[in-house]
mmCIF file of C-alpha atoms in Angstrom:
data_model
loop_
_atom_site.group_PDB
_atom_site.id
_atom_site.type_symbol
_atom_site.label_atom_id
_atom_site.label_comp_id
_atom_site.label_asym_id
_atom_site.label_seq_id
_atom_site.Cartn_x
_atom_site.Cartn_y
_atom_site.Cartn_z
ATOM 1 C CA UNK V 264 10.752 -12.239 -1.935
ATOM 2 C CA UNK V 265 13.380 -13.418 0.085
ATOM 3 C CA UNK V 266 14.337 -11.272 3.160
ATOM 4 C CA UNK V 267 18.069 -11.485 3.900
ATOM 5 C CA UNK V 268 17.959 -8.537 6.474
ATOM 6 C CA UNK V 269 15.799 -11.244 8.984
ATOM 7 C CA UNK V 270 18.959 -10.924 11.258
ATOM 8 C CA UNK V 271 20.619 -8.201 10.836
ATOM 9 C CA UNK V 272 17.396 -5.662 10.486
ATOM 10 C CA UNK V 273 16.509 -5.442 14.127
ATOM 11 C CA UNK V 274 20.051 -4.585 14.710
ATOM 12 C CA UNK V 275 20.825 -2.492 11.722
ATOM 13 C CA UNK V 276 20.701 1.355 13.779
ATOM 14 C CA UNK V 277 22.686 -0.405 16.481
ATOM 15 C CA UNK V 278 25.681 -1.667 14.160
ATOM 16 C CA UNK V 279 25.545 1.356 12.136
ATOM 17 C CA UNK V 280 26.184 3.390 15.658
ATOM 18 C CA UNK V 281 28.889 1.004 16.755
ATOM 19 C CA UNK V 282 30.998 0.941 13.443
ATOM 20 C CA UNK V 283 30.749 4.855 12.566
ATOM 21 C CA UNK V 284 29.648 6.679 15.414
ATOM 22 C CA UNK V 285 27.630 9.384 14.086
ATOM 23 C CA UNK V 286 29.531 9.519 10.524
ATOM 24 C CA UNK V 287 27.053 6.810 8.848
ATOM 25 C CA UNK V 288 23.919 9.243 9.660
ATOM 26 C CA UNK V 289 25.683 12.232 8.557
ATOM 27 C CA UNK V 290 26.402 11.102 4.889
ATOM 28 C CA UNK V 291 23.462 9.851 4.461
ATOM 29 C CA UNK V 292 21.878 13.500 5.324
ATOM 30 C CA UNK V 293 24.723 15.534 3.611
ATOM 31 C CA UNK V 294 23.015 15.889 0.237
ATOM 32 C CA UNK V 295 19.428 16.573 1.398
ATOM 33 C CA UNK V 296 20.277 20.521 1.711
ATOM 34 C CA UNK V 297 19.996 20.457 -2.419
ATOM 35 C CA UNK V 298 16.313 19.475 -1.571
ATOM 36 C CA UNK V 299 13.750 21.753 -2.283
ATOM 37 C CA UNK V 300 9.903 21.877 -0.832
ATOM 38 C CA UNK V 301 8.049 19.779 -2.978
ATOM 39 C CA UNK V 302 10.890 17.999 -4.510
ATOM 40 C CA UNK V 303 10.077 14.155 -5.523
ATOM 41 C CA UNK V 304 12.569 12.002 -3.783
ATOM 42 C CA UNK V 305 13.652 8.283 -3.478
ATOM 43 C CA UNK V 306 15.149 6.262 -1.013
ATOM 44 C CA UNK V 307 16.338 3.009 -2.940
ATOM 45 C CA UNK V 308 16.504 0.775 0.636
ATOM 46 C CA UNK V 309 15.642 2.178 3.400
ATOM 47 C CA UNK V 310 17.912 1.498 6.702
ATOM 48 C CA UNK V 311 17.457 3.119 9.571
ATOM 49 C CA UNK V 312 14.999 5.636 7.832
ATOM 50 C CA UNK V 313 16.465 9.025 9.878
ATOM 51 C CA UNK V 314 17.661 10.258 6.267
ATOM 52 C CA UNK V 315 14.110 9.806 4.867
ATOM 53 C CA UNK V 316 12.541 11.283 7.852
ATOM 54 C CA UNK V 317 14.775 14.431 7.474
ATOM 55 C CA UNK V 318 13.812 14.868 3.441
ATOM 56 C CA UNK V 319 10.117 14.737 4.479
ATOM 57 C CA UNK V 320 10.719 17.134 7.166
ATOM 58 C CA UNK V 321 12.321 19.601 4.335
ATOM 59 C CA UNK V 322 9.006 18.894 2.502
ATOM 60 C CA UNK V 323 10.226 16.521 0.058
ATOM 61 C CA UNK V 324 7.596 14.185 -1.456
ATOM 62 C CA UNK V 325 9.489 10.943 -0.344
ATOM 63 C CA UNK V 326 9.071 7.472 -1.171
ATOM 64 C CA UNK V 327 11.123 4.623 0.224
ATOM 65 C CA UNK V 328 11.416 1.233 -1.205
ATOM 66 C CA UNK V 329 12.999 -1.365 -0.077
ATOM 67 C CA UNK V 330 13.219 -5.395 -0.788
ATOM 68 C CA UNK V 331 13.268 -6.461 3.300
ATOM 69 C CA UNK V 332 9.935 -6.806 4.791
ATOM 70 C CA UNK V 333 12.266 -6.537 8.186
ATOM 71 C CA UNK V 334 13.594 -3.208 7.528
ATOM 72 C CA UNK V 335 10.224 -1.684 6.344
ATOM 73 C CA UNK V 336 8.921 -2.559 9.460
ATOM 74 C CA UNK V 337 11.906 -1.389 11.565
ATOM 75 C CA UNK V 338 11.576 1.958 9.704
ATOM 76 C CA UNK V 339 7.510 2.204 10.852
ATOM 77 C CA UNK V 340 8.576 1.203 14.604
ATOM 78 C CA UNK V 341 10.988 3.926 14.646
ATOM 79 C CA UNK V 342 8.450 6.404 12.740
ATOM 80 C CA UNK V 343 5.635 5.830 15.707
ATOM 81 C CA UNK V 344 8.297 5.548 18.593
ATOM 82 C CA UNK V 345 9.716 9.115 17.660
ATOM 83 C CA UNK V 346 5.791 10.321 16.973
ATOM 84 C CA UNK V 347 7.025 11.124 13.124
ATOM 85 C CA UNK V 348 3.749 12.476 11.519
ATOM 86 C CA UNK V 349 5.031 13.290 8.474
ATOM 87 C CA UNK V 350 3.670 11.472 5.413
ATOM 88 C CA UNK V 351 6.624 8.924 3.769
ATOM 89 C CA UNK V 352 5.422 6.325 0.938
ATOM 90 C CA UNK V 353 6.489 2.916 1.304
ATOM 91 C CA UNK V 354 6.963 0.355 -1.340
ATOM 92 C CA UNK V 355 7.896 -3.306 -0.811
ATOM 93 C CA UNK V 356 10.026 -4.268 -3.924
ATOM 94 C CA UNK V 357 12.726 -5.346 -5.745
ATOM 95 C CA UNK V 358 14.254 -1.298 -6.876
ATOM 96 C CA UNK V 359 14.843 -3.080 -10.159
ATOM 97 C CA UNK V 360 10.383 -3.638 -10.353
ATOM 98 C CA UNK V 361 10.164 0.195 -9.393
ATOM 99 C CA UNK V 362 9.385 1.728 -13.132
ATOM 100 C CA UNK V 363 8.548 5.258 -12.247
ATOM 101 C CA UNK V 364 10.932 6.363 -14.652
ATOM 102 C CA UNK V 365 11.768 10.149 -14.791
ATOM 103 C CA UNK V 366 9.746 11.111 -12.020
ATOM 104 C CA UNK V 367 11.940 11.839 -9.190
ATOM 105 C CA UNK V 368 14.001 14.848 -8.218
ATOM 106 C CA UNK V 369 16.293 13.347 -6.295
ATOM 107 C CA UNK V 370 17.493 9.785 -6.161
ATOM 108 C CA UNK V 371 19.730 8.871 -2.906
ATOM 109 C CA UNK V 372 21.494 5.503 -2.375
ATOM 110 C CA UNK V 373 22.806 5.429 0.919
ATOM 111 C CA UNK V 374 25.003 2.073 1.255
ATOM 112 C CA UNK V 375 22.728 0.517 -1.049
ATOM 113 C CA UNK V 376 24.557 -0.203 -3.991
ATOM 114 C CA UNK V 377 27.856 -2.032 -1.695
ATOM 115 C CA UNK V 378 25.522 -5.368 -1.410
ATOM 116 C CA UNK V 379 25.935 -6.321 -5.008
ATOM 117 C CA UNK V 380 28.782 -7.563 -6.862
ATOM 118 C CA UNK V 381 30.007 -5.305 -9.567
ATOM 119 C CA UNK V 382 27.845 -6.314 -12.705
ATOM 120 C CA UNK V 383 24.744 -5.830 -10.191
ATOM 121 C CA UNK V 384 25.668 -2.592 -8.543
ATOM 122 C CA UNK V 385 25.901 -1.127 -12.577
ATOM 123 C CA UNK V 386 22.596 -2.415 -13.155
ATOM 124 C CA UNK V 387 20.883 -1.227 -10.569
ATOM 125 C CA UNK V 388 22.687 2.273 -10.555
ATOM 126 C CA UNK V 389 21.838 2.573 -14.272
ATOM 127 C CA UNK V 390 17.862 1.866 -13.278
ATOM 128 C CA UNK V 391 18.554 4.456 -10.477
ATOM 129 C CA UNK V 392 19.738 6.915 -13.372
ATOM 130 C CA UNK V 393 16.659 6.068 -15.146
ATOM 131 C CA UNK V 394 14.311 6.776 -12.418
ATOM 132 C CA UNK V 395 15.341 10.440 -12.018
ATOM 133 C CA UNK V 396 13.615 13.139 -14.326
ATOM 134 C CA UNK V 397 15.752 14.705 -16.431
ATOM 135 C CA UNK V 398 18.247 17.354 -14.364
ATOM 136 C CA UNK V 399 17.967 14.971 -11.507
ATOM 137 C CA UNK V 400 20.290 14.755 -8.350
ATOM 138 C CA UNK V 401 21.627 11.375 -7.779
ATOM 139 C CA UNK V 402 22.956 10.460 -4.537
ATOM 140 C CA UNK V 403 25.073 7.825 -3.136
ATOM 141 C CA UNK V 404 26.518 7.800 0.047
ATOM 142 C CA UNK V 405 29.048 4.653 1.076
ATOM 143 C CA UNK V 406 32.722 4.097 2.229
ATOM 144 C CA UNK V 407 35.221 6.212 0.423
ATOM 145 C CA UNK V 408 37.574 4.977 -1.595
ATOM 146 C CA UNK V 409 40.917 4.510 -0.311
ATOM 147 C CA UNK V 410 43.458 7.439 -0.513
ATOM 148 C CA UNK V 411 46.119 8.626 1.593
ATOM 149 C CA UNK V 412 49.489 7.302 2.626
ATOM 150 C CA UNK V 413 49.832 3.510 2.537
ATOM 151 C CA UNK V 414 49.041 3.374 6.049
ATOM 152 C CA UNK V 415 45.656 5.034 5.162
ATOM 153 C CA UNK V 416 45.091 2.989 2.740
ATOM 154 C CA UNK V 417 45.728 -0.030 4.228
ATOM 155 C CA UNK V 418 43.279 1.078 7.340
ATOM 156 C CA UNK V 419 40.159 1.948 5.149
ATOM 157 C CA UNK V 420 40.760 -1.282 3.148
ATOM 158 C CA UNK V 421 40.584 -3.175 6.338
ATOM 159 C CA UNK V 422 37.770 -1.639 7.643
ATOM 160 C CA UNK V 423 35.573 -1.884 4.591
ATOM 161 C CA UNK V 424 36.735 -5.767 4.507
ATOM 162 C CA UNK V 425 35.169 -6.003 7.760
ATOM 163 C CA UNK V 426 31.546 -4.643 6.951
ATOM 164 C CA UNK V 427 31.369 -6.557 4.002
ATOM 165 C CA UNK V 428 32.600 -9.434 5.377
ATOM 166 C CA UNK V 429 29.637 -9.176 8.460
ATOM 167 C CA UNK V 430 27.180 -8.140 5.793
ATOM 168 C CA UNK V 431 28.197 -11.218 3.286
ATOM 169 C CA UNK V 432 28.084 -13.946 6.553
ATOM 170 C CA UNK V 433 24.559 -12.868 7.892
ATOM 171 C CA UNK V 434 23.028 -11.205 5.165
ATOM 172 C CA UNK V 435 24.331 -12.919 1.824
ATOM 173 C CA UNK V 436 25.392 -9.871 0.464
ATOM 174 C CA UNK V 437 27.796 -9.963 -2.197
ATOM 175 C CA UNK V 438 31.435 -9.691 -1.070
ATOM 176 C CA UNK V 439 33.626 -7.320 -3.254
ATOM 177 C CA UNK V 440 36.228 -5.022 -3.427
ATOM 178 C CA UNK V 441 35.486 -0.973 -2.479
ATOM 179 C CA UNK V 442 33.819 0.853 -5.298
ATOM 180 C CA UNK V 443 34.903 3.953 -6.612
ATOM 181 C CA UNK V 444 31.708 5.538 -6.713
ATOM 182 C CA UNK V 445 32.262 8.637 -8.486
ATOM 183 C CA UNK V 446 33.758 7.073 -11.201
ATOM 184 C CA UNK V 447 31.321 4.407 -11.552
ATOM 185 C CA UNK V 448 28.680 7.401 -11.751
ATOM 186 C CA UNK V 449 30.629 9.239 -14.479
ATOM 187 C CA UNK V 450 30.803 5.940 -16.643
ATOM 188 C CA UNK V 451 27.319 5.584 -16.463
ATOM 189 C CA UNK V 452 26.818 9.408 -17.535
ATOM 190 C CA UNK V 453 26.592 11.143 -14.730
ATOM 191 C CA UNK V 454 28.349 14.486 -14.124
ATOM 192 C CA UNK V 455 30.154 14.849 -10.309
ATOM 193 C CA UNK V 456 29.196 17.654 -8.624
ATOM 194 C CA UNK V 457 30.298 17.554 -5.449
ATOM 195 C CA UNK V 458 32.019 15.010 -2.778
ATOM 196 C CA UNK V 459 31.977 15.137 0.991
ATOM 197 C CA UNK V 460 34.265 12.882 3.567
ATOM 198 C CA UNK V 461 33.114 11.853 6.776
ATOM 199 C CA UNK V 462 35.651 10.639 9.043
ATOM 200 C CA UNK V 463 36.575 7.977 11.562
ATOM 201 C CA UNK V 464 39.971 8.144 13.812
ATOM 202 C CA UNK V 465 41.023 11.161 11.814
ATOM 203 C CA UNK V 466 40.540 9.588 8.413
ATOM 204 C CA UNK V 467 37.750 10.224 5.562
ATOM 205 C CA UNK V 468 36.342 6.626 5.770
ATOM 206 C CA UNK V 469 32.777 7.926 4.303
ATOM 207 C CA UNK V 470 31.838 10.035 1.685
ATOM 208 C CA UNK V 471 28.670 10.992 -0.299
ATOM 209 C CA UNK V 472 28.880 11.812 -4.063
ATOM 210 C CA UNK V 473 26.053 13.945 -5.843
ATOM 211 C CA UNK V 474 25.544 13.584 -9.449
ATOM 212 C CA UNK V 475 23.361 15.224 -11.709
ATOM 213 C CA UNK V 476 21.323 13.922 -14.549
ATOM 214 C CA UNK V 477 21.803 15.593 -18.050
ATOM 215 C CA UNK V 478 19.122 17.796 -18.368
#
């Protein structure tokens, strides 16, 4: 399995810091108060990890998988630096190899689903879908979708463009236009339940969408 996070990885907390602030962290958390004890949750890629760490310290049953053996291993040096006790699963793989179908409570894709092209990201949301038990949260948490005045607009455009662009040069990831998320998850079936913004300079650059699975 080829690991296209070799470069960026060790740097991935850093960049995340430098582009956001502290907005990045706080969509990825924003959903995690629907968690109950108990609850089975999935990370599908696992960044910086903080997000998993704070669903296991809820006392969700949390699993993280992710294709980069760099990142895995960034997310145990953080675990024993901050003494994290505990227990989080880990799975090397591919999310589209995962086949625990309908066994998770909660499915969260925290800028995961921005490094594929379009045809990708609906494939792999739609195995996402899949993996969730029936009633299931899904969660994705990315850049919003442009709204606003023009100059707004033209802003958020410009500062998505960037990240992909960094992400596409050192970490091949596919280079696309901004995805309208909650659309996307209402095409594949979902129903919308609720939207937050994060913001940067003023302006709701970030947002994290929670769907739910038909029951």
């Amino acid at each position: 399995m080829r690991d296209k996070y070799k470069l960026v990885g060790p740097i991935y907390d850093w960049l995340s810091a430098f582009y956001s602030g502290k907005s990045i962290h706080r969509c990825k958390v924003a959903m995690l108060e629907h968690l109950r004890p108990g609850d089975r949750v999935l990370f599908a890629g696992v960044g910086h990890g903080r997000d998993a760490v704070h669903a296991a310290r809820l006392g969700a049953d949390v699993t993280v998988v992710d294709l980069s053996a760099t990142m895995l291993k960034k997310f145990q040096a953080n675990l024993d630096r901050e003494g994290v006790t505990v227990r989080i699963r880990q799975v090397h793989s591919d999310i589209l190899l995962v086949d625990e179908f309908e066994r998770y409570d909660m499915v969260v894709a925290n800028f995961f689903l921005n490094v594929f092209d379009r045809d990708m990201m609906q494939r792999v949301l739609a195995h996402l879908i899949r993996l969730g038990r029936p009633g299931a949260h899904i969660v994705v948490g990315d850049f919003s979708y442009p709204t606003g005045n023009v100059l707004s607009r033209v802003f958020k455009t410009l500062y998505w463009y960037g990240a992909v662009g960094f992400f596409w040069l050192f970490a091949g990831n596919a280079f696309h236009n901004i995805y309208d998320y909650p659309e996307w998850m209402r095409r594949s079936g979902l129903q919308v339940r609720e939207q937050k913004h994060y913001k940067l300079l003023l302006l709701d650059c970030y947002w994290s969408v929670l769907g739910r699975k038909p029951a």
